[in-house]
Coordinates of C-alpha atoms in Angstrom, one line a residue:
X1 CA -10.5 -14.9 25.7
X2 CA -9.3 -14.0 29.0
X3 CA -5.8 -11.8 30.0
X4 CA -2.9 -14.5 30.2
X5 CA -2.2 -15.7 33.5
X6 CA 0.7 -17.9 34.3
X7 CA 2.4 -18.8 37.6
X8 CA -0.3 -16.8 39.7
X9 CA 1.4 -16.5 43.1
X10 CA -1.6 -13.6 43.9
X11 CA -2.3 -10.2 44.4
X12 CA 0.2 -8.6 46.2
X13 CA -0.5 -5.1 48.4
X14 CA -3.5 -5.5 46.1
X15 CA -1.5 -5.8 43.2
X16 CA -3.0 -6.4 39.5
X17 CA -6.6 -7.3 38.6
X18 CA -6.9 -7.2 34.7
X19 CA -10.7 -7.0 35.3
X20 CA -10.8 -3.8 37.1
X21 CA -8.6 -1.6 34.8
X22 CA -7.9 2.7 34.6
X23 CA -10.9 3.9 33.0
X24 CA -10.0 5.5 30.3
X25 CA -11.0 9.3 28.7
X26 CA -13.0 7.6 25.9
X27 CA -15.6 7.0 28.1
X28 CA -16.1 9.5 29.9
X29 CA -16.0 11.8 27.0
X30 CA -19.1 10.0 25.9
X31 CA -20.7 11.1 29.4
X32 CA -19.9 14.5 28.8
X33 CA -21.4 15.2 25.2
X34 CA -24.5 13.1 27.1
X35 CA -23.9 16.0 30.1
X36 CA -24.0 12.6 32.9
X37 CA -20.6 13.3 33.6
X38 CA -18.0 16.7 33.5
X39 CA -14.2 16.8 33.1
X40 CA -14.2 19.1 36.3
X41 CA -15.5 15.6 37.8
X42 CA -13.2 13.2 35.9
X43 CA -10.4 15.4 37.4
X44 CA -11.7 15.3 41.3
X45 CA -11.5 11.4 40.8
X46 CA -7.9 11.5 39.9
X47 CA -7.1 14.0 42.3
X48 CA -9.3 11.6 45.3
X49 CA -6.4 8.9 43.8
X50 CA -3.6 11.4 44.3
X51 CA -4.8 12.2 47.5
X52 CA -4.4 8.5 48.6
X53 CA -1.7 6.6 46.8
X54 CA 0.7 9.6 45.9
X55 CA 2.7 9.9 48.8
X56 CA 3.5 6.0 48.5
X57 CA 4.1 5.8 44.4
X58 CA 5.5 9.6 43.7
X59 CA 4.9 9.5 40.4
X60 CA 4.8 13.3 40.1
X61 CA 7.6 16.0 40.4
X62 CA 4.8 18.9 40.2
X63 CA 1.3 19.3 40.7
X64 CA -0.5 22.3 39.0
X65 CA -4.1 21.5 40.6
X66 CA -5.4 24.9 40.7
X67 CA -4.4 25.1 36.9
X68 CA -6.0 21.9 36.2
X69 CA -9.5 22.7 37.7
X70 CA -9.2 26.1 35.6
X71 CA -8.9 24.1 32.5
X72 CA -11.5 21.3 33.5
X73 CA -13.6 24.0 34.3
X74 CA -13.1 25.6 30.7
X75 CA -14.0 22.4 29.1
X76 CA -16.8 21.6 31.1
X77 CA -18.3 25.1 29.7
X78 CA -17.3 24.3 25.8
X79 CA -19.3 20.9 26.5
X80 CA -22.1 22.9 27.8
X81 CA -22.1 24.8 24.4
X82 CA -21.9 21.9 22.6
X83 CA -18.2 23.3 21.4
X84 CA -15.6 20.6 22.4
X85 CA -12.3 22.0 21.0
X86 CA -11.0 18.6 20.0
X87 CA -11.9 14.9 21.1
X88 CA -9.4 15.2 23.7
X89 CA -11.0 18.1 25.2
X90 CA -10.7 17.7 29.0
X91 CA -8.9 15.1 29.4
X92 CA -6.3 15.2 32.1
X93 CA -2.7 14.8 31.3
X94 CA 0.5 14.1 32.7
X95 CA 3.8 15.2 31.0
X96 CA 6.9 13.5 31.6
X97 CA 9.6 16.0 33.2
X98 CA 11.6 15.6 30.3
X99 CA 9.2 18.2 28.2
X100 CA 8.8 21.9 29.2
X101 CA 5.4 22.9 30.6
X102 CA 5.3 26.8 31.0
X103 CA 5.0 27.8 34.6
X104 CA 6.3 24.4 36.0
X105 CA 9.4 23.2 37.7
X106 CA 11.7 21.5 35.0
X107 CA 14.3 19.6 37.2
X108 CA 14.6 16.2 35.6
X109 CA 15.4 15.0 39.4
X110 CA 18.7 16.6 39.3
X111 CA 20.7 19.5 41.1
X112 CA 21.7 20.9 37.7
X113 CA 18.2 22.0 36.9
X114 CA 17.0 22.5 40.7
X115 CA 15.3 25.8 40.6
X116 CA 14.4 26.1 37.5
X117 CA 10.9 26.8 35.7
X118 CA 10.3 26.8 32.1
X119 CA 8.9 29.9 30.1
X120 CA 7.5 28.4 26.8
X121 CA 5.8 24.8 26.6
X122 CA 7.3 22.1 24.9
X123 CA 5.6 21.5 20.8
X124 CA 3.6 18.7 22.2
X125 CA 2.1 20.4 25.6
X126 CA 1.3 23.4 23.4
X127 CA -0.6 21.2 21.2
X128 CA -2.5 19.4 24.1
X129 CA -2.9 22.5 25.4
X130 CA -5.2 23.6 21.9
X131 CA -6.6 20.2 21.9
X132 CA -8.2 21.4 25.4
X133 CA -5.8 18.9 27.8
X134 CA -6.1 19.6 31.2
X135 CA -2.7 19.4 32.1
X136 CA -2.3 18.5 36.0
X137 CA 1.3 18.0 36.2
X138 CA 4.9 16.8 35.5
X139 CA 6.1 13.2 36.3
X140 CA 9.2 12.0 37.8
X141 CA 12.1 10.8 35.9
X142 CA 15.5 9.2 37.0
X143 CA 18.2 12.0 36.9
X144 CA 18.5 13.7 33.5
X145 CA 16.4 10.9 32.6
X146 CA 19.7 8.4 32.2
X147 CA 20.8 8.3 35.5
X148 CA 19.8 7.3 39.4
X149 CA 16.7 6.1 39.3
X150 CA 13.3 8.0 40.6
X151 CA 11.5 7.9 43.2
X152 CA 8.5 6.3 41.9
X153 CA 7.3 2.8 43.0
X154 CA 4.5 0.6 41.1
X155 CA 1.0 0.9 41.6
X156 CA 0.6 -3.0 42.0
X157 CA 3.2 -3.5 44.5
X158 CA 4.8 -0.4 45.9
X159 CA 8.3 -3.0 46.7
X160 CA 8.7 -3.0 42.8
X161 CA 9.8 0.2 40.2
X162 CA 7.4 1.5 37.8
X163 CA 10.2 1.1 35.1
X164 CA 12.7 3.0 33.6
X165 CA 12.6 7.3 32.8
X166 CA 8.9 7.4 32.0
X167 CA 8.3 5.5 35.4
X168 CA 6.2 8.5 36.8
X169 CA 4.5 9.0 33.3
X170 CA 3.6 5.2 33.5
X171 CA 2.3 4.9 37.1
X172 CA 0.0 8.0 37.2
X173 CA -2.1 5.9 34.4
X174 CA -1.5 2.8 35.9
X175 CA -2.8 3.9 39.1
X176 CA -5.7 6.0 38.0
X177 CA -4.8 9.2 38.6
X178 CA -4.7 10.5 34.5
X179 CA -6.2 8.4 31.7
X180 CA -3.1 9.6 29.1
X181 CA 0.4 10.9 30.1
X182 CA 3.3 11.6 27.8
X183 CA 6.4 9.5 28.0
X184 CA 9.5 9.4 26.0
X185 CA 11.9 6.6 24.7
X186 CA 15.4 6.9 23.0
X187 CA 16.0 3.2 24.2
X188 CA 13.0 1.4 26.4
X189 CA 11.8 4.2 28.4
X190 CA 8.3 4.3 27.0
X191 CA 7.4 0.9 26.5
X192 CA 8.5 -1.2 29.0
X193 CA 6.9 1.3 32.0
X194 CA 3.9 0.7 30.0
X195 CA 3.9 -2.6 30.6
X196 CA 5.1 -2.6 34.1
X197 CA 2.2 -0.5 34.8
X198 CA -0.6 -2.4 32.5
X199 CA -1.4 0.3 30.2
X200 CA -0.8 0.7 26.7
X201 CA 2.3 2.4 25.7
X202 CA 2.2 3.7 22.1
X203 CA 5.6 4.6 20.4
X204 CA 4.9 6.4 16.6
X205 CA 7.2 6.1 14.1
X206 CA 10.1 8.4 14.6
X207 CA 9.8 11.7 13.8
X208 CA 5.8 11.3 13.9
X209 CA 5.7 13.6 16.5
X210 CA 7.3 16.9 17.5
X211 CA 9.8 16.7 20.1
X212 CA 10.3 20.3 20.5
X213 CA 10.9 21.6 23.6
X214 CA 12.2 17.9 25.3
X215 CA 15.5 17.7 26.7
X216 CA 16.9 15.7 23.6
X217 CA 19.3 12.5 24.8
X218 CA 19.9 11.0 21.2
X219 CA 18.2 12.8 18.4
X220 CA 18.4 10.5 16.0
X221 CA 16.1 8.1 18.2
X222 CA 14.4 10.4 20.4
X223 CA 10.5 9.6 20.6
X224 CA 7.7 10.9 22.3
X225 CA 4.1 9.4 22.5
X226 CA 1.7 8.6 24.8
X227 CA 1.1 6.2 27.8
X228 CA -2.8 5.2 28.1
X229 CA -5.8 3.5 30.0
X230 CA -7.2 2.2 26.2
X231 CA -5.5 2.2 22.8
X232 CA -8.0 4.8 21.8
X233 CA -6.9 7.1 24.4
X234 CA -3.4 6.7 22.9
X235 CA -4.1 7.2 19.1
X236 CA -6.4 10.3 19.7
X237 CA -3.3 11.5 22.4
X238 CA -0.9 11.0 19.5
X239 CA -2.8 12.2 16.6
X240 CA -3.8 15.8 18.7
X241 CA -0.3 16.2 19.0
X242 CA 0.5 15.4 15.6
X243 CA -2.2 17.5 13.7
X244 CA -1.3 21.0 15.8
X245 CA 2.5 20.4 16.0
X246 CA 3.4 18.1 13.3
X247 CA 6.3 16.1 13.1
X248 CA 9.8 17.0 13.1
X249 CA 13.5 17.1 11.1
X250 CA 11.3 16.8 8.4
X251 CA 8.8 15.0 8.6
X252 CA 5.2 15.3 7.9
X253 CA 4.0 13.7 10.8
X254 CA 1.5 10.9 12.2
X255 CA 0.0 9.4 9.3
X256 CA -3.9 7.8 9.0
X257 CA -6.6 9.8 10.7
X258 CA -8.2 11.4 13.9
X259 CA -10.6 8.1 14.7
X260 CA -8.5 5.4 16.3
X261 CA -8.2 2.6 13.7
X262 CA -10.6 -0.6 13.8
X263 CA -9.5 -4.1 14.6
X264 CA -8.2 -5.6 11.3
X265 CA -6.9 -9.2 12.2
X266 CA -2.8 -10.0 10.7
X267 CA -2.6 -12.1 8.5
X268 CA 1.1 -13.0 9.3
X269 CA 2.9 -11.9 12.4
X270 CA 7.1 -12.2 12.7
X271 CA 8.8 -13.3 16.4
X272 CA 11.5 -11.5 17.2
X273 CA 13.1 -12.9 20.2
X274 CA 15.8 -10.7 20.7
X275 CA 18.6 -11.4 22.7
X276 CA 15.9 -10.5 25.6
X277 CA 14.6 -14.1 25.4
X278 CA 17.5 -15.7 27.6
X279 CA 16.8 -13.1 30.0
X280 CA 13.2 -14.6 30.6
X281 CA 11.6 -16.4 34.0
X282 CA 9.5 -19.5 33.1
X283 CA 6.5 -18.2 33.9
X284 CA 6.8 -15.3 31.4
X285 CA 8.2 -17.4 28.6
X286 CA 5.0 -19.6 28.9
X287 CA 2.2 -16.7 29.3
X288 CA 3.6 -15.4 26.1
X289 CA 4.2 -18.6 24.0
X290 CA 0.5 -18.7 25.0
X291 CA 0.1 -16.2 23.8
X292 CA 1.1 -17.0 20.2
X293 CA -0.6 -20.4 20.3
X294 CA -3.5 -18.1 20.6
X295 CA -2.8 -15.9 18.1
X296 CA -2.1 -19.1 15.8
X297 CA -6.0 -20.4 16.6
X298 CA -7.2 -17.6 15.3
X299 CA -5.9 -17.3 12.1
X300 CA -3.0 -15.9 12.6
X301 CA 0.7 -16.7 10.7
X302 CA 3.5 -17.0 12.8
X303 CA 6.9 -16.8 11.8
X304 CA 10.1 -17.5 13.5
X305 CA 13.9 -18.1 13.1
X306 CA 13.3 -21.3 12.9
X307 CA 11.5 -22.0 9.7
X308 CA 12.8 -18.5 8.2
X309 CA 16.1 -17.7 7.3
X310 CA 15.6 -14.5 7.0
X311 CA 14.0 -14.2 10.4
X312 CA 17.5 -15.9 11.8
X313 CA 19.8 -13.4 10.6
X314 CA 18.1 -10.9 11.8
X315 CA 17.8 -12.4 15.1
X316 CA 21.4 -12.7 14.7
X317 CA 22.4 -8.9 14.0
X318 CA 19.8 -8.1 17.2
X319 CA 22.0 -9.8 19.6
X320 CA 24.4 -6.5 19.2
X321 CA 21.4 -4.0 19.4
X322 CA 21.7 -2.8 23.2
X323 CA 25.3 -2.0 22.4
X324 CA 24.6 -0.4 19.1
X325 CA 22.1 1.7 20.4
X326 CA 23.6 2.6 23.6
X327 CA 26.8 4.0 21.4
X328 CA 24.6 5.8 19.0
X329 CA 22.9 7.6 22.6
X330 CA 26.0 8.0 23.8
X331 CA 28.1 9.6 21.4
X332 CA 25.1 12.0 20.9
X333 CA 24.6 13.2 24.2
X334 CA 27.7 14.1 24.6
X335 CA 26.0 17.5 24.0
X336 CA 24.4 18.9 26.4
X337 CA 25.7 16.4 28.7
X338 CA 29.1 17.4 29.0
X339 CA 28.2 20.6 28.7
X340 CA 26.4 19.6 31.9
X341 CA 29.0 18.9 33.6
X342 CA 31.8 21.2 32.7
X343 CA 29.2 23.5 33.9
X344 CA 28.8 22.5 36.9
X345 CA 31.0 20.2 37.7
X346 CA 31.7 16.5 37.9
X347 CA 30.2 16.5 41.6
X348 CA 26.9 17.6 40.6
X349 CA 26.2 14.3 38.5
X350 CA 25.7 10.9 39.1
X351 CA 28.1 8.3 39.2
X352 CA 25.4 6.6 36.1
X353 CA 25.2 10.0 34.2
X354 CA 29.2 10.5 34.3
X355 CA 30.0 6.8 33.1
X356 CA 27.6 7.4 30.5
X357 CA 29.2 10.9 29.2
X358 CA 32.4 9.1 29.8
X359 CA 31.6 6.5 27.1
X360 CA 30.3 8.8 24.4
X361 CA 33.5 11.0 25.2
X362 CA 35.8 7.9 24.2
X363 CA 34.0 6.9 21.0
X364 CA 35.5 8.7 17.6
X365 CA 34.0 9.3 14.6
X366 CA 34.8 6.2 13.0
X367 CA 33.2 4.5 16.7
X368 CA 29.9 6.4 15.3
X369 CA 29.8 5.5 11.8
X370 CA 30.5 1.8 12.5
X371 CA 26.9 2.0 14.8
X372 CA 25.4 4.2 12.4
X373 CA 26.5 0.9 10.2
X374 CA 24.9 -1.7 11.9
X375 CA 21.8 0.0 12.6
X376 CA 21.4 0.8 8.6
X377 CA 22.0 -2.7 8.2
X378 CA 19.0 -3.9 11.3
X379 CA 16.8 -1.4 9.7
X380 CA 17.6 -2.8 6.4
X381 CA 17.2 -6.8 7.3
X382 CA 13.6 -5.6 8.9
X383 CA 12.6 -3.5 6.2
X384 CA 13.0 -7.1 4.1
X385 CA 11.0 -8.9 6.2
X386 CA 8.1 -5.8 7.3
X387 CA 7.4 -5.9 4.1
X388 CA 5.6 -9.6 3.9
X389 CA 3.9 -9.5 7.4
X390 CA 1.8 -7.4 9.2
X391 CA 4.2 -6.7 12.5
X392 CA 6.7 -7.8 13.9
X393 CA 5.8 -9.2 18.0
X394 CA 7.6 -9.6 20.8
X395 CA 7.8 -9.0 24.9
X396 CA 7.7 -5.3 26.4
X397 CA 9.7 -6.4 29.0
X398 CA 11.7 -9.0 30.6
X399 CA 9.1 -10.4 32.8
X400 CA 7.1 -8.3 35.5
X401 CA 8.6 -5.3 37.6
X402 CA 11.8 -6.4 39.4
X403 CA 12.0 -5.5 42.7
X404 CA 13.5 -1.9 43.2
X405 CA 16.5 -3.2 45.3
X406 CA 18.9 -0.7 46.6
X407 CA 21.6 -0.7 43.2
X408 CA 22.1 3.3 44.2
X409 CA 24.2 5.3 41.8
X410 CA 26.1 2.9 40.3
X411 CA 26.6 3.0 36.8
X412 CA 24.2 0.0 36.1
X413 CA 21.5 1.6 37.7
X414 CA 19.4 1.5 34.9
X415 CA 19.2 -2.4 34.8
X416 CA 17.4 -2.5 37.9
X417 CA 14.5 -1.1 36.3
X418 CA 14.8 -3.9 33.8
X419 CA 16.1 -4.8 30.7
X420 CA 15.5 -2.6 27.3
X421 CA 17.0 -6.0 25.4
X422 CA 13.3 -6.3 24.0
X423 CA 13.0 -2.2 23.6
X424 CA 16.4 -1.2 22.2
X425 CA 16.0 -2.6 18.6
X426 CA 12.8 -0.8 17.9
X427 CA 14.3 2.6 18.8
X428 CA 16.6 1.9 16.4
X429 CA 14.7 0.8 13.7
X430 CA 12.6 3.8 14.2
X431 CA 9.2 2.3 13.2
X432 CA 6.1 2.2 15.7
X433 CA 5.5 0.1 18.6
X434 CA 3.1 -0.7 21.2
X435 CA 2.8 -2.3 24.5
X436 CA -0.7 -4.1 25.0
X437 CA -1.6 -5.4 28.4
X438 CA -2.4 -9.2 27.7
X439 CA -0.1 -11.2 30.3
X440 CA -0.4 -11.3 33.8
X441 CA 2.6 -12.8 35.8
X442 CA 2.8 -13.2 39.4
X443 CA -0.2 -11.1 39.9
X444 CA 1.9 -8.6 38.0
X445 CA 1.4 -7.1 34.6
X446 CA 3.7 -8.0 31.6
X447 CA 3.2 -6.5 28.2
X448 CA 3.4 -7.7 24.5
X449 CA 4.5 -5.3 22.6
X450 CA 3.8 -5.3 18.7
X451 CA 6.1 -3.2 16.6
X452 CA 6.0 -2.4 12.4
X453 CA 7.9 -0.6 9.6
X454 CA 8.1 3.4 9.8
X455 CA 4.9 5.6 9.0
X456 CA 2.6 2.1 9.5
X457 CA 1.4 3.5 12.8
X458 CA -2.5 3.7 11.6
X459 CA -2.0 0.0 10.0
X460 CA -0.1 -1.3 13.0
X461 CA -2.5 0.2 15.3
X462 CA -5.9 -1.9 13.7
X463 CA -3.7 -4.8 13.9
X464 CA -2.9 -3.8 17.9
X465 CA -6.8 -3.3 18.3
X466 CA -7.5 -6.7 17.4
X467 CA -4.7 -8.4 19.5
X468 CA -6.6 -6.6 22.4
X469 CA -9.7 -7.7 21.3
X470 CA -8.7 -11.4 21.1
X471 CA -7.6 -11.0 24.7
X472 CA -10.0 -8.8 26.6
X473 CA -13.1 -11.0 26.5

């Protein structure tokens, strides 16, 4: 069964062909044991890409290219002995600006960081790093990852944004240019540039992997993980990470094992609409209630609000979610944000960042608990209902890439590169999430994204593979 295509106005600049796809590392590290192929040559073809689009989408703050040959050039050698250091070896990477990368520019798009250049790599790079990544850069983020929007424009129509603070991490797969890159997400900001850009965004379970050395927003949501060509590419991203740096606050880290899981069809699967379903054009609502009908036909158990009672109040509690999570981020960053600014002074920050500090600044303790509250009581309704299905499904966005009109620095800003009404609960509930690149809309990607209970990555990862399957054909 073919990609979903609804309402297909065309192309446009281009625009999205779910036939011709990023290749992906899996592949060509199959050339290289073979010795057809050599990741000094993988990374020339995403530099040739660089050369051509990257002045148009900017999805990179810093290039490191003689560092990156260096390290392709390393790999290529342990090939030649028949000594790959991992089954990432020589893969290039890009790493989100949010995450230190020793020897590079750490800005975050923002005057308060202009200058500086970190000294140690973040948990995750140094892990990549052992794995033998070849990592070729940084990618852009909106300032201090909450605030005016970046630079960066889709790879599918440059008049549209690549998403929200992992936009640069997103478009650099999307547009060839790296098979893997490393996002972030305390709300949305993983997920739905993933499905902006037609890749597969892949969310563990929080605290599945270390997020040492990022510029935390919200601790108890922050998330890192990886933003791929294939599914594979994202679990063996995820799981080099995991085995050399762990987890963190605690926990063990990714759980299952290095080979990316097989296809295991769900028995049941549970809709969540979210209060993101009003937000919906036609087309998009039909390409995904497509979607499930295929799902359905192939032995698959829907259920719904509807028929579930269960499901409805959950729905219910979900319709407070974006405001629930954005006090719990909030009221966190209230360190080192106003620290930010007291630093430096109210001038040197957005109009978005300051309203945002502003809110957390108002909330009290009791504001706090009362979130910390309601999201006990989402994660709680979910766990009750995770534990009869297989996953939990839903949109990765509202619809394709809006059009990056010119909102500025206004304190909405973040809305124009969509909605996180479908993201926001799933940062809260903490458990792991995917976006898979099944619907096509306009000539524009839109991804359905597939979520399940925490430290079920492995399980909800089969079950990912063989949604993908059922729509790749």
């Amino acid at each position: 069964m073919p990609r979903i295509v609804t309402r297909n106005l065309g192309a446009p600049q281009g625009g999205y062909d779910p036939a011709r796809r990023p290749a992906d590392f899996e592949g060509a590290r199959a050339a290289f044991v073979a010795g057809t192929d050599t990741p000094r040559a993988l990374l020339e073809r995403g530099l040739e890409v660089i050369a051509l689009r990257e002045a148009e989408l900017r999805a990179f703050a810093h290039l490191d290219i003689a560092g990156a040959r260096a390290a392709a050039d390393a790999s290529a050698a342990r090939y030649r002995a028949g000594r790959p250091l991992s089954a990432l070896d020589g893969c290039p990477l890009g790493i989100k600006d949010t995450l230190a990368v020793r020897g590079m520019p750490g800005e975050m798009n923002s005057t308060v960081f202009r200058g500086h250049v970190d000294t140690l790599d973040a948990a995750c790079v140094m892990a990549l790093r052992a794995a033998g990544g070849v990592i070729l850069g940084k990618t852009q983020v909106p300032e201090l990852t909450i605030g005016r929007a970046p630079p960066t424009r889709n790879p599918f129509d440059a008049t549209r944004t690549a998403g929200a603070s992992s936009s640069g991490s997103g478009a650099s797969v999307g547009a060839g240019m790296v098979p893997v890159a490393i996002g972030n997400q305390t709300g949305g900001s993983l997920i739905r540039p993933s499905s902006f850009n037609g890749i597969y965004g892949f969310k563990p379970s929080w605290g599945a992997l270390n997020v040492a050395g990022m510029h935390a927003i919200a601790p108890s949501q922050d998330h890192i993980g990886p933003m791929a060509a294939s599914l594979a590419d994202a679990w063996r991203t995820a799981w080099e990470i995991s085995a050399r740096a762990g987890g963190h606050n605690g926990h063990p880290g990714l759980t299952g094992t290095p080979e990316p899981p097989r296809a295991v069809r769900p028995r049941r699967l549970a809709w969540l609409r979210t209060q993101g379903w009003a937000e919906l054009d036609a087309a998009t609502r039909e390409g995904f209630t497509r979607a499930l009908a295929a799902m359905e036909q192939a032995g698959v158990g829907i259920i719904e609000a509807g028929s579930d009672g269960a499901m409805a109040e959950v729905e219910r509690l979900l319709l407070a979610a974006d405001r629930i999570s954005n006090d719990i981020i909030t009221y966190e960053a209230r360190w080192p944000y106003a620290a930010w600014m007291a630093a430096h002074g109210e001038g040197a920050l957005g109009e978005a960042v300051r309203a945002r500090i502003a809110h957390g600044l108002a909330m009290t303790p009791a504001d706090y608990r009362r979130a910390l509250a309601e999201r006990d009581a989402i994660r709680a309704a979910i766990a009750a209902i995770g534990a009869g299905v297989d996953g939990f499904i839903t949109l990765a966005s509202s619809g394709p890439a809006p059009v990056d009109g010119a909102a500025g620095d206004q304190a909405g800003a973040h809305m124009k590169t969509g909605s996180r009404s479908f993201l926001s609960p799933w940062s809260m509930v903490g458990g792991p999430s995917l976006s898979l690149p099944i619907l096509v809309v306009d000539g524009m990607p839109v991804g359905v994204q597939l979520m399940g209970l925490p430290d079920r990555d492995a399980a909800l990862c089969a079950t990912a593979a063989w949604i993908d399957g059922l729509f790749s054909g």
